């Protein structure tokens, strides 16, 4: 196992531990996991004088609320992803949720129909962003930036038929890292693959593989096999299905539905069923047909160099040259890649079809599409499929049956007596001002048992208790929720004692 | 100064220091601050075969990209705001960027026209969220949650005429904290005000004041002055302008434009020009007219209790009872508040009209509007006007003339010799795997001076240098960019030595 695996194994264990409540706590009340798809039919009217009735209260199709439990998982995972991007020297960028509609046209090929448009309410025609790549290219062109290593984390929107069981939504989060600029070949490309490996290893999602191909090899392959250029697109999208359906089915689609000559399909089949390491690259260099194609040779040359760098990065064994990898988006021009998990996580109850968990490639022409003089800024980048990763980790936590703490409260301020609200408020104010995370119940006279149950339920480790006796003696009781031990401490030492106790635990 | 001021003074100084690059660094190249409003006219066509020409490359009206410099400032400020929310025991929630259109209707009064609708592309009618409060109420009703302390950070969208100079945009970030549930009166309300004070003191934006009023007092006041109920809304919106225009102008608007009897306007004037502390609350209790109104008395009773708690929290002197505070949104039912900065920050070059920087109130009826049986969940909350705060801090940093580091890179891997790319790649891979933030230039043979200049430009503190001599001797040179001192360390101790050096600095 390469060293980053070891490093991040610790990180993952620590992530997992952070997500779990302290052990030894008895859970008094059950934690409410709010259903994200529950719908309540409003049978009564909104207001008496209104005519509305029977409307359904829900989130829009393909979207969902994210509960505090989900948010905790997400934040930890995003922290790890962003941490990796920062380790590689990236700056953070943000762009608006919507763009001028014309900025998004001609960028996504067949997927353009999935773009959400805004209603024309007077003014500009707008669309919600479909990914973070096109806005990045627009930003570079608009600000005439020639060189930039940036990351962006944000939501994107696609009007897809949601298959929620696979973790596909119409609103989802993307985490992108891209390197823009004219550099010596394959160095940034190799770094992108290194980043994907670091993140996937770090998150310990199970074994994975990164498929690599090059758009130029794919185009060259189709050309030398005798596919007419007008059919490149259609045939590519058939090839792209090879990870889901068999070659026979793909071949049938090419011949019967897309009108390809059977012998052309068979020639393609000889190539696209190949996958392997750098030796396959060498083999293709020797291939009598492919070596006649200039584009394909360029792609093969770059892949050879890429594997050289991947070996230096210690990740060559994670990368697989796969001639069937096509990637849907129109804007790719060179190396393309896609990471897939090789098996469902061992701990998962149900099997998860998560598909690719990270992907990307080189797009050297996109920025030029925005530039008045067509000046190009070569780019290469990757996108982490965090939604699918969230789904895996959530499933894993669910299977483990462990509870997640959704708050970080360190101290609860309680009293066993009536009419002690004023003392509690003064006390908690002192804690807040000292930076201590503290809560109390919003009741004038709560029962002590209710207060202690709340702490156990919420996983709050410490309770300070103030009553008449303590007030008289100028002390406070500090109680450990887990051990139920109590110590009396001087009122004036309260903050210092709590900070000491917290730093020790 | 209350103790939280002292606490957060340190926090602010630390924030400010974190934002600045290490001193002693010479900046070789200039930092590019990308203009957010720059527009480049595309005079050529997108693709040769297309008819498009002369389109302008820009972000939609009222929106902007956020540069890495801006993102660094934002993240630090958001960390402080969220840190405060967590200190008060809040859980994080997220909701979709858009809601069913009908969820947003009847919630925003006159502002409803500012809602962005999505185009009807078949399926549900959708609108971009206008704030984070209505989605929160929808979430509570949909999931039948009766009690929750949550925060949410996210973008909202309003089709306002953007006055960018004041930091008003059509897309902006909101940070909301809300407490939902049936509790004893004014305890959560007081905590909301405490949170606003902690955040505003912590960010050291200058002196501030929080105006407080109650919707019931305002309604009672209008009733006893003789305003017909049909005119409540119109008169309220006039009163709300008192912080911008004089009473005479407000009075003129009421009488001339809104048809109020002059003597009624004068009676209102007697009240709405009053502001003060808890003594004003007492005074209003004695007021012959106002004390006849049940609603007003309820509001005054709550305010009195609120001030009692604010005194215990040590923030009463920051709060001002202001009978002219109206707040625009329809959904408020009780206490309302708004924080304003009392002066422009001393360091700012230009004066900033930032308006209110935080606001909120009690809305006991909103959740019930979503519930089929109209079951109410009382809520109180606040929203931090982070966009305005970002603008102030950005201005302050600009005035200070200091550069902000936009990356966190700790080590740069350099070489003075040609043909050392392989060694550099092996070396940097080792650093990344050890969790060290590292960069190199994507060139086969970069010049040493170019590499060192890059470090100075980017504020990278350390450089490891590898060359033929070092390779032969099994050492690496570790160079401090600031002091230009170099030490030779054993190749195998590299990671440990770097970690030691970084932890000492």
mmCIF file of N, CA, C and O in Angstrom, chain A residues 15 18-19 33-34 36 64-80 153 155 171 173 387 390-391 393-394 397 404-408, chain B residues 82 86 90-96 129 132 139 148-154:
data_model
loop_
_atom_site.group_PDB
_atom_site.id
_atom_site.type_symbol
_atom_site.label_atom_id
_atom_site.label_comp_id
_atom_site.label_asym_id
_atom_site.label_seq_id
_atom_site.Cartn_x
_atom_site.Cartn_y
_atom_site.Cartn_z
ATOM 1 N N UNK A 15 -11.849 10.563 11.327
ATOM 2 C CA UNK A 15 -13.120 11.102 10.830
ATOM 3 C C UNK A 15 -14.281 10.314 11.401
ATOM 4 O O UNK A 15 -15.236 10.856 11.929
ATOM 5 N N UNK A 18 -14.758 10.982 15.018
ATOM 6 C CA UNK A 18 -15.334 12.307 15.260
ATOM 7 C C UNK A 18 -16.831 12.311 15.025
ATOM 8 O O UNK A 18 -17.580 13.054 15.648
ATOM 9 N N UNK A 19 -17.251 11.476 14.083
ATOM 10 C CA UNK A 19 -18.665 11.466 13.739
ATOM 11 C C UNK A 19 -19.507 10.778 14.809
ATOM 12 O O UNK A 19 -20.701 11.006 14.917
ATOM 13 N N UNK A 33 -34.398 10.937 12.736
ATOM 14 C CA UNK A 33 -33.897 11.095 11.378
ATOM 15 C C UNK A 33 -35.080 11.516 10.514
ATOM 16 O O UNK A 33 -35.963 10.731 10.258
ATOM 17 N N UNK A 34 -35.064 12.766 10.119
ATOM 18 C CA UNK A 34 -36.216 13.261 9.370
ATOM 19 C C UNK A 34 -36.202 12.693 7.964
ATOM 20 O O UNK A 34 -35.213 12.788 7.272
ATOM 21 N N UNK A 36 -36.471 12.493 4.199
ATOM 22 C CA UNK A 36 -36.251 13.536 3.204
ATOM 23 C C UNK A 36 -37.317 13.521 2.116
ATOM 24 O O UNK A 36 -37.388 14.437 1.317
ATOM 25 N N UNK A 64 -33.760 17.620 -2.148
ATOM 26 C CA UNK A 64 -34.056 17.194 -0.780
ATOM 27 C C UNK A 64 -33.401 18.151 0.205
ATOM 28 O O UNK A 64 -32.419 18.828 -0.108
ATOM 29 N N UNK A 65 -33.953 18.154 1.396
ATOM 30 C CA UNK A 65 -33.282 18.840 2.492
ATOM 31 C C UNK A 65 -32.166 17.939 2.991
ATOM 32 O O UNK A 65 -32.241 16.716 2.871
ATOM 33 N N UNK A 66 -31.153 18.557 3.565
ATOM 34 C CA UNK A 66 -30.088 17.767 4.195
ATOM 35 C C UNK A 66 -30.186 17.975 5.696
ATOM 36 O O UNK A 66 -30.059 19.100 6.190
ATOM 37 N N UNK A 67 -30.442 16.894 6.401
ATOM 38 C CA UNK A 67 -30.641 16.949 7.847
ATOM 39 C C UNK A 67 -29.316 17.241 8.549
ATOM 40 O O UNK A 67 -28.245 17.075 7.952
ATOM 41 N N UNK A 68 -29.382 17.665 9.802
ATOM 42 C CA UNK A 68 -28.146 17.895 10.559
ATOM 43 C C UNK A 68 -27.209 16.677 10.546
ATOM 44 O O UNK A 68 -25.993 16.838 10.421
ATOM 45 N N UNK A 69 -27.774 15.467 10.633
ATOM 46 C CA UNK A 69 -26.937 14.264 10.583
ATOM 47 C C UNK A 69 -26.178 14.215 9.251
ATOM 48 O O UNK A 69 -24.977 13.951 9.221
ATOM 49 N N UNK A 70 -26.894 14.450 8.166
ATOM 50 C CA UNK A 70 -26.254 14.429 6.857
ATOM 51 C C UNK A 70 -25.223 15.545 6.714
ATOM 52 O O UNK A 70 -24.169 15.354 6.112
ATOM 53 N N UNK A 71 -25.550 16.705 7.266
ATOM 54 C CA UNK A 71 -24.633 17.844 7.152
ATOM 55 C C UNK A 71 -23.311 17.568 7.865
ATOM 56 O O UNK A 71 -22.247 17.994 7.407
ATOM 57 N N UNK A 72 -23.372 16.870 9.005
ATOM 58 C CA UNK A 72 -22.149 16.557 9.746
ATOM 59 C C UNK A 72 -21.248 15.656 8.896
ATOM 60 O O UNK A 72 -20.054 15.912 8.749
ATOM 61 N N UNK A 73 -21.838 14.634 8.292
ATOM 62 C CA UNK A 73 -21.082 13.718 7.437
ATOM 63 C C UNK A 73 -20.468 14.482 6.262
ATOM 64 O O UNK A 73 -19.282 14.362 5.948
ATOM 65 N N UNK A 74 -21.303 15.291 5.610
ATOM 66 C CA UNK A 74 -20.840 16.065 4.457
ATOM 67 C C UNK A 74 -19.689 16.975 4.795
ATOM 68 O O UNK A 74 -18.709 17.065 4.068
ATOM 69 N N UNK A 75 -19.825 17.692 5.904
ATOM 70 C CA UNK A 75 -18.787 18.668 6.238
ATOM 71 C C UNK A 75 -17.451 17.990 6.476
ATOM 72 O O UNK A 75 -16.404 18.496 6.075
ATOM 73 N N UNK A 76 -17.486 16.832 7.132
ATOM 74 C CA UNK A 76 -16.224 16.121 7.387
ATOM 75 C C UNK A 76 -15.606 15.664 6.065
ATOM 76 O O UNK A 76 -14.398 15.782 5.854
ATOM 77 N N UNK A 77 -16.436 15.147 5.173
ATOM 78 C CA UNK A 77 -15.917 14.666 3.888
ATOM 79 C C UNK A 77 -15.404 15.836 3.042
ATOM 80 O O UNK A 77 -14.312 15.777 2.470
ATOM 81 N N UNK A 78 -16.179 16.903 2.997
ATOM 82 C CA UNK A 78 -15.740 18.076 2.226
ATOM 83 C C UNK A 78 -14.439 18.641 2.790
ATOM 84 O O UNK A 78 -13.576 19.082 2.035
ATOM 85 N N UNK A 79 -14.305 18.623 4.102
ATOM 86 C CA UNK A 79 -13.058 19.101 4.711
ATOM 87 C C UNK A 79 -11.860 18.299 4.204
ATOM 88 O O UNK A 79 -10.790 18.851 3.951
ATOM 89 N N UNK A 80 -12.043 16.989 4.093
ATOM 90 C CA UNK A 80 -10.941 16.149 3.610
ATOM 91 C C UNK A 80 -10.642 16.425 2.132
ATOM 92 O O UNK A 80 -9.484 16.497 1.730
ATOM 93 N N UNK A 153 -16.221 24.506 -4.722
ATOM 94 C CA UNK A 153 -17.196 23.589 -4.150
ATOM 95 C C UNK A 153 -18.542 24.271 -4.231
ATOM 96 O O UNK A 153 -18.680 25.414 -3.800
ATOM 97 N N UNK A 155 -23.093 23.839 -5.461
ATOM 98 C CA UNK A 155 -24.178 23.056 -6.040
ATOM 99 C C UNK A 155 -24.283 23.309 -7.541
ATOM 100 O O UNK A 155 -24.001 24.412 -8.015
ATOM 101 N N UNK A 171 -30.376 18.415 -7.850
ATOM 102 C CA UNK A 171 -29.473 19.394 -7.230
ATOM 103 C C UNK A 171 -28.396 18.601 -6.526
ATOM 104 O O UNK A 171 -28.711 17.742 -5.710
ATOM 105 N N UNK A 173 -23.975 18.543 -5.150
ATOM 106 C CA UNK A 173 -22.747 19.277 -4.845
ATOM 107 C C UNK A 173 -21.616 18.756 -5.726
ATOM 108 O O UNK A 173 -21.507 17.555 -5.952
ATOM 109 N N UNK A 387 -21.522 13.456 -3.903
ATOM 110 C CA UNK A 387 -22.853 12.956 -3.524
ATOM 111 C C UNK A 387 -22.825 11.441 -3.357
ATOM 112 O O UNK A 387 -23.419 10.887 -2.439
ATOM 113 N N UNK A 390 -20.949 10.671 -0.233
ATOM 114 C CA UNK A 390 -21.815 10.905 0.936
ATOM 115 C C UNK A 390 -22.726 9.697 1.154
ATOM 116 O O UNK A 390 -22.894 9.214 2.274
ATOM 117 N N UNK A 391 -23.324 9.221 0.056
ATOM 118 C CA UNK A 391 -24.286 8.121 0.161
ATOM 119 C C UNK A 391 -23.620 6.869 0.731
ATOM 120 O O UNK A 391 -24.192 6.187 1.595
ATOM 121 N N UNK A 393 -20.885 6.736 2.673
ATOM 122 C CA UNK A 393 -20.506 6.919 4.082
ATOM 123 C C UNK A 393 -21.756 6.920 4.969
ATOM 124 O O UNK A 393 -21.759 6.338 6.064
ATOM 125 N N UNK A 394 -22.829 7.550 4.492
ATOM 126 C CA UNK A 394 -24.086 7.533 5.263
ATOM 127 C C UNK A 394 -24.572 6.100 5.465
ATOM 128 O O UNK A 394 -24.998 5.721 6.549
ATOM 129 N N UNK A 397 -22.441 4.377 8.032
ATOM 130 C CA UNK A 397 -22.749 4.799 9.397
ATOM 131 C C UNK A 397 -24.071 4.197 9.859
ATOM 132 O O UNK A 397 -24.217 3.793 11.015
ATOM 133 N N UNK A 404 -24.743 9.840 15.454
ATOM 134 C CA UNK A 404 -23.871 10.960 15.107
ATOM 135 C C UNK A 404 -24.240 12.157 15.966
ATOM 136 O O UNK A 404 -25.425 12.469 16.118
ATOM 137 N N UNK A 405 -23.245 12.820 16.517
ATOM 138 C CA UNK A 405 -23.522 14.078 17.235
ATOM 139 C C UNK A 405 -23.724 15.177 16.209
ATOM 140 O O UNK A 405 -22.875 15.383 15.339
ATOM 141 N N UNK A 406 -24.825 15.896 16.334
ATOM 142 C CA UNK A 406 -25.100 16.961 15.363
ATOM 143 C C UNK A 406 -24.793 18.342 15.946
ATOM 144 O O UNK A 406 -24.912 19.344 15.251
ATOM 145 N N UNK A 407 -24.447 18.394 17.222
ATOM 146 C CA UNK A 407 -24.024 19.657 17.832
ATOM 147 C C UNK A 407 -22.664 19.432 18.471
ATOM 148 O O UNK A 407 -22.222 18.300 18.620
ATOM 149 N N UNK A 408 -22.009 20.526 18.834
ATOM 150 C CA UNK A 408 -20.681 20.411 19.439
ATOM 151 C C UNK A 408 -20.678 20.883 20.882
ATOM 152 O O UNK A 408 -19.615 21.148 21.464
ATOM 153 N N UNK B 82 -20.152 30.988 12.090
ATOM 154 C CA UNK B 82 -20.609 29.617 12.335
ATOM 155 C C UNK B 82 -20.100 29.123 13.692
ATOM 156 O O UNK B 82 -20.812 28.427 14.416
ATOM 157 N N UNK B 86 -22.407 27.524 16.591
ATOM 158 C CA UNK B 86 -22.122 26.222 17.218
ATOM 159 C C UNK B 86 -21.940 26.363 18.723
ATOM 160 O O UNK B 86 -22.291 25.474 19.490
ATOM 161 N N UNK B 90 -26.267 25.063 17.985
ATOM 162 C CA UNK B 90 -27.119 24.884 16.802
ATOM 163 C C UNK B 90 -26.625 23.758 15.906
ATOM 164 O O UNK B 90 -25.430 23.483 15.822
ATOM 165 N N UNK B 91 -27.574 23.113 15.235
ATOM 166 C CA UNK B 91 -27.285 22.094 14.229
ATOM 167 C C UNK B 91 -27.372 22.738 12.856
ATOM 168 O O UNK B 91 -28.152 23.659 12.647
ATOM 169 N N UNK B 92 -26.640 22.174 11.900
ATOM 170 C CA UNK B 92 -26.675 22.739 10.553
ATOM 171 C C UNK B 92 -27.725 22.038 9.697
ATOM 172 O O UNK B 92 -27.856 20.816 9.727
ATOM 173 N N UNK B 93 -28.450 22.829 8.928
ATOM 174 C CA UNK B 93 -29.451 22.305 7.996
ATOM 175 C C UNK B 93 -29.122 22.859 6.614
ATOM 176 O O UNK B 93 -28.516 23.908 6.484
ATOM 177 N N UNK B 94 -29.514 22.114 5.581
ATOM 178 C CA UNK B 94 -29.428 22.672 4.240
ATOM 179 C C UNK B 94 -30.730 22.378 3.504
ATOM 180 O O UNK B 94 -31.346 21.325 3.715
ATOM 181 N N UNK B 95 -31.146 23.292 2.677
ATOM 182 C CA UNK B 95 -32.376 23.113 1.894
ATOM 183 C C UNK B 95 -32.048 23.423 0.433
ATOM 184 O O UNK B 95 -31.050 24.085 0.151
ATOM 185 N N UNK B 96 -32.877 22.950 -0.498
ATOM 186 C CA UNK B 96 -32.574 23.201 -1.918
ATOM 187 C C UNK B 96 -32.558 24.695 -2.262
ATOM 188 O O UNK B 96 -33.178 25.502 -1.578
ATOM 189 N N UNK B 129 -35.025 30.348 -3.773
ATOM 190 C CA UNK B 129 -35.368 30.795 -2.416
ATOM 191 C C UNK B 129 -35.009 32.267 -2.235
ATOM 192 O O UNK B 129 -34.002 32.744 -2.783
ATOM 193 N N UNK B 132 -33.713 32.226 3.964
ATOM 194 C CA UNK B 132 -33.550 30.888 4.530
ATOM 195 C C UNK B 132 -34.611 30.589 5.578
ATOM 196 O O UNK B 132 -34.667 29.481 6.115
ATOM 197 N N UNK B 139 -39.493 23.153 6.182
ATOM 198 C CA UNK B 139 -38.837 21.936 6.667
ATOM 199 C C UNK B 139 -39.465 21.450 7.975
ATOM 200 O O UNK B 139 -39.745 20.260 8.139
ATOM 201 N N UNK B 148 -36.303 22.794 17.431
ATOM 202 C CA UNK B 148 -35.026 22.683 16.731
ATOM 203 C C UNK B 148 -34.257 24.001 16.844
ATOM 204 O O UNK B 148 -34.825 25.078 16.699
ATOM 205 N N UNK B 149 -32.977 23.877 17.085
ATOM 206 C CA UNK B 149 -32.090 25.044 17.052
ATOM 207 C C UNK B 149 -31.147 24.789 15.894
ATOM 208 O O UNK B 149 -30.333 23.884 15.957
ATOM 209 N N UNK B 150 -31.317 25.529 14.808
ATOM 210 C CA UNK B 150 -30.534 25.225 13.612
ATOM 211 C C UNK B 150 -29.868 26.478 13.047
ATOM 212 O O UNK B 150 -30.337 27.581 13.246
ATOM 213 N N UNK B 151 -28.774 26.252 12.329
ATOM 214 C CA UNK B 151 -28.231 27.352 11.539
ATOM 215 C C UNK B 151 -28.134 26.895 10.101
ATOM 216 O O UNK B 151 -28.130 25.704 9.804
ATOM 217 N N UNK B 152 -28.131 27.858 9.213
ATOM 218 C CA UNK B 152 -27.993 27.560 7.792
ATOM 219 C C UNK B 152 -27.192 28.680 7.153
ATOM 220 O O UNK B 152 -27.400 29.863 7.438
ATOM 221 N N UNK B 153 -26.264 28.299 6.299
ATOM 222 C CA UNK B 153 -25.469 29.270 5.548
ATOM 223 C C UNK B 153 -25.687 28.949 4.082
ATOM 224 O O UNK B 153 -25.527 27.802 3.671
ATOM 225 N N UNK B 154 -26.092 29.917 3.315
ATOM 226 C CA UNK B 154 -26.311 29.636 1.906
ATOM 227 C C UNK B 154 -26.682 30.888 1.139
ATOM 228 O O UNK B 154 -26.930 31.948 1.709
#
